[in-house]
Tab-separated table of C-alpha atoms in Angstrom:
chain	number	residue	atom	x	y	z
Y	136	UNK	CA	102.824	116.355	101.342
Y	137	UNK	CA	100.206	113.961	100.224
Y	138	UNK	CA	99.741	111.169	102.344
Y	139	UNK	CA	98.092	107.849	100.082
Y	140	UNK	CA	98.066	105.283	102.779
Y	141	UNK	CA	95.045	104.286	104.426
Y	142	UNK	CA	94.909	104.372	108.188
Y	143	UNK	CA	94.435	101.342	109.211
Y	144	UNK	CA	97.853	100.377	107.807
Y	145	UNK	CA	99.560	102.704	110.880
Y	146	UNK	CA	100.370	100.479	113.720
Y	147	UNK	CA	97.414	99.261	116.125
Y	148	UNK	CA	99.843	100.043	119.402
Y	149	UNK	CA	102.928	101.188	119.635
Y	150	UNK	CA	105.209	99.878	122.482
Y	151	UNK	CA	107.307	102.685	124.316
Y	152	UNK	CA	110.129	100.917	124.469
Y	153	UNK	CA	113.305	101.361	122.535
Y	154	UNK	CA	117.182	100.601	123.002
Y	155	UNK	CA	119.071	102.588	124.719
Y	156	UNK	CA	123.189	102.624	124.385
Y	157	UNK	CA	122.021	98.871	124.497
Y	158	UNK	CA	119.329	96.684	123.095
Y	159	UNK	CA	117.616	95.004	126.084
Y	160	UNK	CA	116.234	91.711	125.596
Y	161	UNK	CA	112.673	90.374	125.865
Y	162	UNK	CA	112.020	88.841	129.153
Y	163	UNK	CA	110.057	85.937	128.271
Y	164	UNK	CA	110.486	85.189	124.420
Y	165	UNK	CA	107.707	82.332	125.128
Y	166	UNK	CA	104.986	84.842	125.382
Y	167	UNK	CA	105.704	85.990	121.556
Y	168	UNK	CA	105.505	82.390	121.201
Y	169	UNK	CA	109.723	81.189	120.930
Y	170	UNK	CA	109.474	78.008	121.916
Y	171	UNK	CA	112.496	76.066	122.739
Y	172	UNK	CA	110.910	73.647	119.781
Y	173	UNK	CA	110.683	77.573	117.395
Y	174	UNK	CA	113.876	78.488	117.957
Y	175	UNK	CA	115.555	74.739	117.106
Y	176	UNK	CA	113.689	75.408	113.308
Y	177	UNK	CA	114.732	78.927	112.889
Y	178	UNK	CA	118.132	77.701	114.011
Y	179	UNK	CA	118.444	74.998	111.407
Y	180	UNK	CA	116.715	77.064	108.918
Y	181	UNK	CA	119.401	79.616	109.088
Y	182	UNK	CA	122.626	76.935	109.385
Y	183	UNK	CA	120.897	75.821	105.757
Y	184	UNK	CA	121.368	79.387	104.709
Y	185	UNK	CA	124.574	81.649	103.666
Y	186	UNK	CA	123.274	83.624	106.548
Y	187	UNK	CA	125.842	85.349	108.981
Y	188	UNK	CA	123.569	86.875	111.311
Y	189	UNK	CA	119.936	87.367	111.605
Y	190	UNK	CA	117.992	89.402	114.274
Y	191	UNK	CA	114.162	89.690	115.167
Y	192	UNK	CA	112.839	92.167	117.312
Y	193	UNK	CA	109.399	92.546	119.183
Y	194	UNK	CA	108.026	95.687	120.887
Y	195	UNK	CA	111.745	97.295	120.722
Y	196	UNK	CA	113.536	94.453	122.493
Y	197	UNK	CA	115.845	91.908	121.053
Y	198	UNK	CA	113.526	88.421	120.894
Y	199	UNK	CA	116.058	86.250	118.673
Y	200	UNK	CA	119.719	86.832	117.530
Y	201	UNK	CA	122.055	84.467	115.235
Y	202	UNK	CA	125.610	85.150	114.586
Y	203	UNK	CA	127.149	88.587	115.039
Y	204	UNK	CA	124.939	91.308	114.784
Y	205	UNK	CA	127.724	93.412	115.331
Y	206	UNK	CA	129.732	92.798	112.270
Y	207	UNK	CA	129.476	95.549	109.908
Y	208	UNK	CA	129.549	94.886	106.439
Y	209	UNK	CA	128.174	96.053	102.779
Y	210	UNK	CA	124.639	96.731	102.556
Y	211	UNK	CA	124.201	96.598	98.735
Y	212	UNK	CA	120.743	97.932	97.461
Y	213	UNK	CA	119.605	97.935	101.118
Y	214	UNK	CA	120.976	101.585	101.131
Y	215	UNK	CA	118.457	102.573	98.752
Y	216	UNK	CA	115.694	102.287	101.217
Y	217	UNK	CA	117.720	104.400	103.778
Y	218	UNK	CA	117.739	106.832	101.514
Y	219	UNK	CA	113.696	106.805	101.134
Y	220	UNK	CA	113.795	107.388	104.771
Y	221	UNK	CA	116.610	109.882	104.160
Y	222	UNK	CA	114.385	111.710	102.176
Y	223	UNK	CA	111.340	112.869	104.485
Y	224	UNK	CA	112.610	115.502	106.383
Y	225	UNK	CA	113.888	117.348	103.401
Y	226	UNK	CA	110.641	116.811	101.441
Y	227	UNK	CA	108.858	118.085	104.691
Y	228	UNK	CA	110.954	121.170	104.928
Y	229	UNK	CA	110.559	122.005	101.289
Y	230	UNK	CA	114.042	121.537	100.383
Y	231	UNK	CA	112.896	118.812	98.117
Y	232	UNK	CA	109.950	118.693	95.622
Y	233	UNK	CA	109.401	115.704	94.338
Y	234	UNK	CA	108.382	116.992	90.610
Y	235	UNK	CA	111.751	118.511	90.298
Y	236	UNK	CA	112.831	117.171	86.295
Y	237	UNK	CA	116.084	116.295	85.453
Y	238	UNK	CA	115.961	119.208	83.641
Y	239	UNK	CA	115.155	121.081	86.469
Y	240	UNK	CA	117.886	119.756	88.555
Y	241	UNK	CA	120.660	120.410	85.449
Y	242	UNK	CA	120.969	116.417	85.723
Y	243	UNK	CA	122.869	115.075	82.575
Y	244	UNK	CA	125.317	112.714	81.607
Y	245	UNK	CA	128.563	113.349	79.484
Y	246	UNK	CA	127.345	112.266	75.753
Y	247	UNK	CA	123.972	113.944	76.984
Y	248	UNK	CA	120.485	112.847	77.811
Y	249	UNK	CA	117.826	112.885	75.916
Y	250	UNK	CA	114.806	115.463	75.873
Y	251	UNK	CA	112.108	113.178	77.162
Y	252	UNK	CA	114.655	111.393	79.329
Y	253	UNK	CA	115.010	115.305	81.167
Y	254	UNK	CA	111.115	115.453	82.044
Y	255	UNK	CA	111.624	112.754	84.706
Y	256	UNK	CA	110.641	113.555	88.064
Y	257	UNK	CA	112.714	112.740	91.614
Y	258	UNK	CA	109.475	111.218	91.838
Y	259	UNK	CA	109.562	109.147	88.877
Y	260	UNK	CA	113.038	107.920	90.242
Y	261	UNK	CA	111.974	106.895	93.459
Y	262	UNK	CA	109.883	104.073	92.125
Y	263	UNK	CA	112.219	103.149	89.555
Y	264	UNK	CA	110.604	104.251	86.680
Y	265	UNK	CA	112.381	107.422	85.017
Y	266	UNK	CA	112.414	106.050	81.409
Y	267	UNK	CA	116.318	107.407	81.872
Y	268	UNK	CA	118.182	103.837	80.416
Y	269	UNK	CA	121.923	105.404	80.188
Y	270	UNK	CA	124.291	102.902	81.856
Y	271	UNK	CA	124.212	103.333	85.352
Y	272	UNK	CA	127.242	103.972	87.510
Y	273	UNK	CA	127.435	100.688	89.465
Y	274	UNK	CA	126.417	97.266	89.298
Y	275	UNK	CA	123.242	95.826	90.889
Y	276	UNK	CA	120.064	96.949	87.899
Y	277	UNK	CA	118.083	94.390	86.189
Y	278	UNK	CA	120.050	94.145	82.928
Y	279	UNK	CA	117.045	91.868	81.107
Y	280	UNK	CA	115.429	93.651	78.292
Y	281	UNK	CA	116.403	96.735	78.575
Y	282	UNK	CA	114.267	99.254	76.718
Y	283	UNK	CA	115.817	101.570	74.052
Y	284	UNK	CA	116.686	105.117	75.162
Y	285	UNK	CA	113.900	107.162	74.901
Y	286	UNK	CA	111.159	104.926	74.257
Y	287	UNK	CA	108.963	105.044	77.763
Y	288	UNK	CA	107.601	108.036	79.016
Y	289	UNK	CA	109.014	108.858	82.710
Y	290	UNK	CA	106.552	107.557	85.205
Y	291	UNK	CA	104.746	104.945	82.890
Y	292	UNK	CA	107.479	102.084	83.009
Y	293	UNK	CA	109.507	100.354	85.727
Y	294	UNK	CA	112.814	99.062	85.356
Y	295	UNK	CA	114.899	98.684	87.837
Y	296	UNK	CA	118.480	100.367	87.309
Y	297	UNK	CA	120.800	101.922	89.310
Y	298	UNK	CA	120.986	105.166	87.423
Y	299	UNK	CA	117.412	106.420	88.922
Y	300	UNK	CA	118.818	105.103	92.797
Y	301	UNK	CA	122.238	107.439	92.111
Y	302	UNK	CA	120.830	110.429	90.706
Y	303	UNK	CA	118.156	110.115	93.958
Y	304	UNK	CA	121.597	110.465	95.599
Y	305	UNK	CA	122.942	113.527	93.488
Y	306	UNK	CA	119.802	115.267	93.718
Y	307	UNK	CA	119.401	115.107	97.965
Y	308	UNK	CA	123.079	115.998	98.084
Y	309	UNK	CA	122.358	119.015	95.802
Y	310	UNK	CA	119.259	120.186	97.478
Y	311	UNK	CA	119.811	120.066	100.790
Y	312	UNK	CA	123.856	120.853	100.784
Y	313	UNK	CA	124.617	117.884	102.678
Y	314	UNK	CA	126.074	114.569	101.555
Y	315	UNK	CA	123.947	111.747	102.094
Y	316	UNK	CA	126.605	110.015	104.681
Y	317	UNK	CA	126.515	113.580	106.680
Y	318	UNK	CA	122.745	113.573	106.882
Y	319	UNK	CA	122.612	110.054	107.540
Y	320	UNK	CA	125.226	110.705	111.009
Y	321	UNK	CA	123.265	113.219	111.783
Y	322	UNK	CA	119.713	112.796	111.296
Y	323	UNK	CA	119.563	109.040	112.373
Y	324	UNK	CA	123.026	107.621	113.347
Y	325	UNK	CA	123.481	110.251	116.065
Y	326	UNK	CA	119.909	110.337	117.755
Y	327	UNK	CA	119.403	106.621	117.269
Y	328	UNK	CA	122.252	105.523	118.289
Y	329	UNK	CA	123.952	103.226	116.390
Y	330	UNK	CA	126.464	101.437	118.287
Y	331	UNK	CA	128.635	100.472	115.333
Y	332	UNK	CA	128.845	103.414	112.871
Y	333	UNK	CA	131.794	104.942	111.790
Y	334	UNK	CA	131.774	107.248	108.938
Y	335	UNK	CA	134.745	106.319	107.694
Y	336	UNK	CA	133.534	103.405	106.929
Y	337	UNK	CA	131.093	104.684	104.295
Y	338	UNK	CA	131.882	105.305	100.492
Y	339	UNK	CA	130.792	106.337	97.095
Y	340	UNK	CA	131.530	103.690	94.823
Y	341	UNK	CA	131.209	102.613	91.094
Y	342	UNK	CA	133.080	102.204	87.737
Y	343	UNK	CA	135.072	104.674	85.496
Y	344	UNK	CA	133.666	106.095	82.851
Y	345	UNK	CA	129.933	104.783	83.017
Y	346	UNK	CA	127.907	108.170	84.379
Y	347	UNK	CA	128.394	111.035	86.001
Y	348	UNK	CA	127.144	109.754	89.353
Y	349	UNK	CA	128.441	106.361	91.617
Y	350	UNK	CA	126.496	105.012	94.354
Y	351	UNK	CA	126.548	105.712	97.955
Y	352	UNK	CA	127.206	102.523	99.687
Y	353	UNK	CA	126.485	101.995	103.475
Y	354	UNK	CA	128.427	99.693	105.832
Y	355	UNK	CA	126.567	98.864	108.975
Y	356	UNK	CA	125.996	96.133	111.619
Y	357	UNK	CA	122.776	93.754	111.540
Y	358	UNK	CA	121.719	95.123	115.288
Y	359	UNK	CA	122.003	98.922	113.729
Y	360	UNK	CA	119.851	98.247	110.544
Y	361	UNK	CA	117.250	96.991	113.065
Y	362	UNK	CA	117.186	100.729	114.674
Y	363	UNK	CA	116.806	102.077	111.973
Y	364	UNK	CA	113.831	99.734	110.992
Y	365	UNK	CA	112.174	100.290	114.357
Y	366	UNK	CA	112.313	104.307	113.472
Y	367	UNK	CA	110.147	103.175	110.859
Y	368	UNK	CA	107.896	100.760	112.378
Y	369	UNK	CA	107.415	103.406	114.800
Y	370	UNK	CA	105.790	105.869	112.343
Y	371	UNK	CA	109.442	107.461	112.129
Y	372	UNK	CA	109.771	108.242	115.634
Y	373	UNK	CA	112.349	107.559	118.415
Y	374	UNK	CA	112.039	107.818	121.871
Y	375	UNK	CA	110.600	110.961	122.285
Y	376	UNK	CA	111.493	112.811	118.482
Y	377	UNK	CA	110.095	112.791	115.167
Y	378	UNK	CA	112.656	111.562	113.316
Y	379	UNK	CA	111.230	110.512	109.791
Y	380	UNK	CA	107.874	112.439	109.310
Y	381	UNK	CA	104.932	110.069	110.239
Y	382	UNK	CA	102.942	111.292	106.697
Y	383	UNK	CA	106.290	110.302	104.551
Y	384	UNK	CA	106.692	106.503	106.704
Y	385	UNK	CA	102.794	106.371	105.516
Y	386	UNK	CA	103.394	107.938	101.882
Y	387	UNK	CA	106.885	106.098	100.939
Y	388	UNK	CA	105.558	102.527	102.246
Y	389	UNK	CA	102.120	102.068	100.303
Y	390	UNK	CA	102.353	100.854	96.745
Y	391	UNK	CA	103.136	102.795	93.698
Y	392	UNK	CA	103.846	100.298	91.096
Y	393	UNK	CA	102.059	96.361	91.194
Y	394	UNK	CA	103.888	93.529	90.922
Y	395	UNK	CA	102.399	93.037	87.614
Y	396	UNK	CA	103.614	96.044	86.265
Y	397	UNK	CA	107.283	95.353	87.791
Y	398	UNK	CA	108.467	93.160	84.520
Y	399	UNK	CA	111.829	91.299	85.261
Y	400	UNK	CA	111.908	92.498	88.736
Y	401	UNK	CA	108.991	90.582	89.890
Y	402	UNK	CA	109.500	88.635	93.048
Y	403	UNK	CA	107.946	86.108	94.802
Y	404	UNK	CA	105.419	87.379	98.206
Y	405	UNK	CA	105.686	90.767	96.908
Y	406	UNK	CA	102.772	92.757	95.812
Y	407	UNK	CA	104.583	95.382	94.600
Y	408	UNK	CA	107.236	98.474	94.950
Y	409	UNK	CA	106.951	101.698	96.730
Y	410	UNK	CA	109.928	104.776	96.998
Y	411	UNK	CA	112.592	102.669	97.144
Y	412	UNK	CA	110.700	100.220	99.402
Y	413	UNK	CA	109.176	96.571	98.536
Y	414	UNK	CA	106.155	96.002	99.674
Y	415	UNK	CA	105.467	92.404	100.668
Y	416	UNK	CA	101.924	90.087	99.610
Y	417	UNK	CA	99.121	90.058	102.814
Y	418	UNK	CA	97.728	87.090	103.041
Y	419	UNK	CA	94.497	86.200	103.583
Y	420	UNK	CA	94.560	84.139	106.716
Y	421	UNK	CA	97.158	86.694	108.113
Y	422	UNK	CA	96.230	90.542	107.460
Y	423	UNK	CA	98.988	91.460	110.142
Y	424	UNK	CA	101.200	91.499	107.053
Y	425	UNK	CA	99.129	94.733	106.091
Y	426	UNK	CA	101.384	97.472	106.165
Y	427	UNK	CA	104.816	96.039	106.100
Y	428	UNK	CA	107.768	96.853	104.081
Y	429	UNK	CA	111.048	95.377	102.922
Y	430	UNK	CA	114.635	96.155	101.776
Y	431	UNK	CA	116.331	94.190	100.126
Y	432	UNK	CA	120.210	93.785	98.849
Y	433	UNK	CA	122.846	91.119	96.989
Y	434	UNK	CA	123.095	88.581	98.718
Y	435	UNK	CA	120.797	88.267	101.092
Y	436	UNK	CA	121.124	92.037	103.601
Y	437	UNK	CA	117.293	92.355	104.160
Y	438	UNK	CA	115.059	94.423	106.557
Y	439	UNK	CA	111.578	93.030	106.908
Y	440	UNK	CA	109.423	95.947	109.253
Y	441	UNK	CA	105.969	94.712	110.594
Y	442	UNK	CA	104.037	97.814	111.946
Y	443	UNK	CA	101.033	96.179	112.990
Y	444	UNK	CA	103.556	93.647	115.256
Y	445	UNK	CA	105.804	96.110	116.232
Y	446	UNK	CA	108.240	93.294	114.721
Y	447	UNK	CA	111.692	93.618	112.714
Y	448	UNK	CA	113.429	91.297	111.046
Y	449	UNK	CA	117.287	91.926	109.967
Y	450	UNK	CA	119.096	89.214	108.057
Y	451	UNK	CA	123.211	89.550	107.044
Y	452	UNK	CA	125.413	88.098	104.482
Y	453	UNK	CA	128.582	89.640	105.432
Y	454	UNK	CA	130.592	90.505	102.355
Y	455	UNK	CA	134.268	91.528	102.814
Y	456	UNK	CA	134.878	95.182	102.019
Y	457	UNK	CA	137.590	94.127	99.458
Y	458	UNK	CA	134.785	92.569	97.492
Y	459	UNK	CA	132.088	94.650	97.865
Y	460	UNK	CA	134.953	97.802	96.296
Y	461	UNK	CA	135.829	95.235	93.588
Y	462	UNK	CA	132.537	94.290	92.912
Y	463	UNK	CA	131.221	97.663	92.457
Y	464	UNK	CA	134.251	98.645	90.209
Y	465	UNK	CA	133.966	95.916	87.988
Y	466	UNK	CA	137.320	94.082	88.861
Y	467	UNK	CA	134.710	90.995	90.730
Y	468	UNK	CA	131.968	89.580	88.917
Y	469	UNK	CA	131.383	86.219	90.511
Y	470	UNK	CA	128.005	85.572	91.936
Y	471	UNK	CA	128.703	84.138	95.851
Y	472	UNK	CA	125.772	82.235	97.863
Y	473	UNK	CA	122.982	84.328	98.541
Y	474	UNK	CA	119.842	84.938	100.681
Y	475	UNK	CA	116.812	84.878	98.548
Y	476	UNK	CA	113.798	87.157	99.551
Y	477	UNK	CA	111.308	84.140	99.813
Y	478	UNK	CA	114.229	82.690	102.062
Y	479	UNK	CA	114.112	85.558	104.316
Y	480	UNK	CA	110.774	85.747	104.473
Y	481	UNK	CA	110.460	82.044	105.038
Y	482	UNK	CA	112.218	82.579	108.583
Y	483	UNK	CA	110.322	85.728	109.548
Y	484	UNK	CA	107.380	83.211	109.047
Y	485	UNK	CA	108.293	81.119	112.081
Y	486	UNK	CA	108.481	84.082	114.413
Y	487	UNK	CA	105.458	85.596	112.858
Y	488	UNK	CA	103.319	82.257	113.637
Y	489	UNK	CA	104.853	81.980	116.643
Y	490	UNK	CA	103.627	84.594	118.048
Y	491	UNK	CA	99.616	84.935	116.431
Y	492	UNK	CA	99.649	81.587	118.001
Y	493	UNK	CA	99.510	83.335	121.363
Y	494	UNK	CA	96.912	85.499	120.344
C-alpha cells in the first residue's frame, strides 16, 4: 500500500482514552477553553441552525453535546466516507486492489457501458472521477453539466455522481464476500461499540430502473458517528486494536483532487477531495487544521476529525426514515432546511479557538 501523506500530518499525541459502553465526559471543559461565555455562542449558533444535535469531542471524552445524540437517523452521503474507512482492511489483506477496471470486476449496466467507461479503476471511483456518467442509482450527484458519456478519460475528471459511490459498494461486497452492513457490524460496530446500532435499521436504497446498483444507506446516532471518527483521528485504532490500517487513515485522508479541479462541487474552506473524504482549507494563522478531514451529507449530517487536536465534531439533521426511503426512490423531491458545510465548520470554529486560546 502506498502511503502519500506526509508525517507530520499524523497526530502530535494521542490521548489513551476512549469510551467505553459509555462516553465519559471531560472534567473541566474550561481547560479546552468552554467558557460559560463559549458555550452561550455555540448555543445560539446552533438554535439559528436546522441542527438537531451536535457533539464535540476532545481527547476521547464528550466536551459539548446539543440535542439528542442518540437519535438515529439517515446519514445521506456521510456513508460514503464510512465506506473509505470500510475499505482499508480489505485493501491491506489483498482482497482489494485498487486498479481493479470495471472491466475487470464484470461491472456493467443493462444497455451496456462503454469501452473507455470499463478502464476505470476502484481507484478512479474513490475520488469521484471514473469518467462512468450513466445515471446513477439514487439521488444525491451533482447534476450541473454533466459531461457526455465517454468523453473524459477515467482518472482525469471529477464529477461527483453517485454511480462511482455505488459501484465502490458492489465492488467491496463482491471482493470480500461480505455485504457492506455485515462488515460494517463487524469490523467497527461490534469492537467500537456503538451504543445505538441495529442492523435492521440499515438498507439499500434507490430508484427502479436507473442502474444495476442502489446505494447503501446508514442509519446511526450523532454520539456513534463520533466513534467512529475518533477510530480515525486515532490513526484507525481503538483501545488497544488496529482497526482501520494506520497507512490507509494516512493514504485515504491526503488530497487527490484540488479544489480547483473539483468543477461544480467546489465548496467553500475546502482545499480539496480525497477517497471519499473532503479535505478542509489550513489556514495560515491556524496549521492545527493540517491533517483534518470531513464528511459530509444532505442536509447538514457532518463529521469534522481534527488529528492534530484529538478533536471531533458531529453535527445531525435528523430526517425521518419515511423521507429519507421516499427521497431516495424518487416519490420526495422537496429540498428541507439544511446545514451548510461553512455552517458546520463555522461552529467547530468556536471550540477550535477556544481551546488554542489556552495554549
Amino acid at each position: 500500500m502506498s502511503v502519500s501523506a506526509p508525517s507530520e500530518r499524523q497526530p502530535k499525541a494521542v490521548s489513551q482514552e476512549f469510551p467505553g459502553q459509555e462516553w465519559a465526559s471531560v472534567n473541566s471543559p474550561e481547560e479546552h477553553g468552554l467558557s460559560a461565555d463559549v458555550r452561550e455562542k455555540v448555543d445560539t449558533m446552533l438554535d439559528g441552525l436546522p441542527s438537531t444535535s451536535f457533539m464535540a469531542v476532545a481527547g476521547g471524552e464528550v466536551l459539548y453535546t446539543y440535542g439528542d445524540v442518540s437519535e438515529v437517523s439517515y446519514l445521506a452521503s456521510t456513508r460514503k466516507s464510512i465506506l473509505s474507512m470500510l475499505f482499508g482492511k480489505a485493501v491491506e489483506e489483498g482482497k482489494i486492489d485498487l486498479d481493479l477496471t470495471m472491466a475487470d470486476l464484470n461491472i456493467d449496466e443493462d444497455h451496456g457501458l462503454l469501452p473507455i467507461e470499463k478502464t476505470a479503476t476502484l481507484r478512479d471511483l474513490l475520488i469521484s472521477s471514473s469518467g462512468v456518467y450513466h445515471r446513477p442509482g439514487s439521488p444525491g450527484s451533482n447534476t450541473k453539466n454533466i459531461p457526455e458519456r465517454g468523453s473524459k478519460k477515467p482518472g482525469d475528471y471529477f464529477h461527483y455522481n453517485n454511480w462511482d459511490f455505488n459501484v465502490l459498494g458492489a465492488a467491496f461486497e463482491q471482493l470480500t464476500g461480505r455485504s457492506v452492513f455485515k462488515a460494517f457490524e463487524e469490523d467497527f460496530a461490534g469492537p467500537m461499540g456503538l451504543q445505538d446500532f441495529d442492523p435492521s435499521r440499515q438498507r439499500m436504497m434507490g430508484y427502479e430502473g436507473a442502474s444495476r446498483y442502489l446505494a447503501y444507506h446508514f442509519f446511526l446516532s450523532g454520539r456513534d458517528m463520533a466513534r467512529l471518527a475518533l477510530s480515525m483521528v486515532r490513526n484507525g485504532r481503538w483501545k488497544d486494536e488496529q482497526i482501520i490500517p494506520a497507512e490507509w487513515v494516512a493514504e485515504s485522508t491526503c488530497i487527490r483532487v484540488p479544489a480547483d479541479k473539483m468543477n461544480e462541487s467546489e465548496k467553500s474552506r475546502i482545499a480539496g477531495y480525497s477517497y471519499l473524504w473532503w479535505i478542509p482549507v489550513v489556514p495560515k494563522n491556524t496549521p492545527e487544521w493540517e491533517g483534518a478531514f470531513v464528511a459530509a451529507g444532505h442536509f447538514g449530517q457532518f463529521i469534522l476529525a481534527m488529528p492534530t487536536l484529538d478533536m471531533v465534531f458531529v453535527n445531525r439533521r435528523a430526517i425521518p426514515d419515511d423521507l429519507a426511503i421516499a427521497r431516495n426512490d424518487g416519490s420526495f423531491k422537496e429540498e428541507l432546511p439544511a446545514v451548510t458545510m461553512e455552517q458546520f465548520l463555522s461552529v467547530a470554529d468556536q471550540f477550535i479557538t477556544a481551546k488554542l486560546g489556552t495554549r
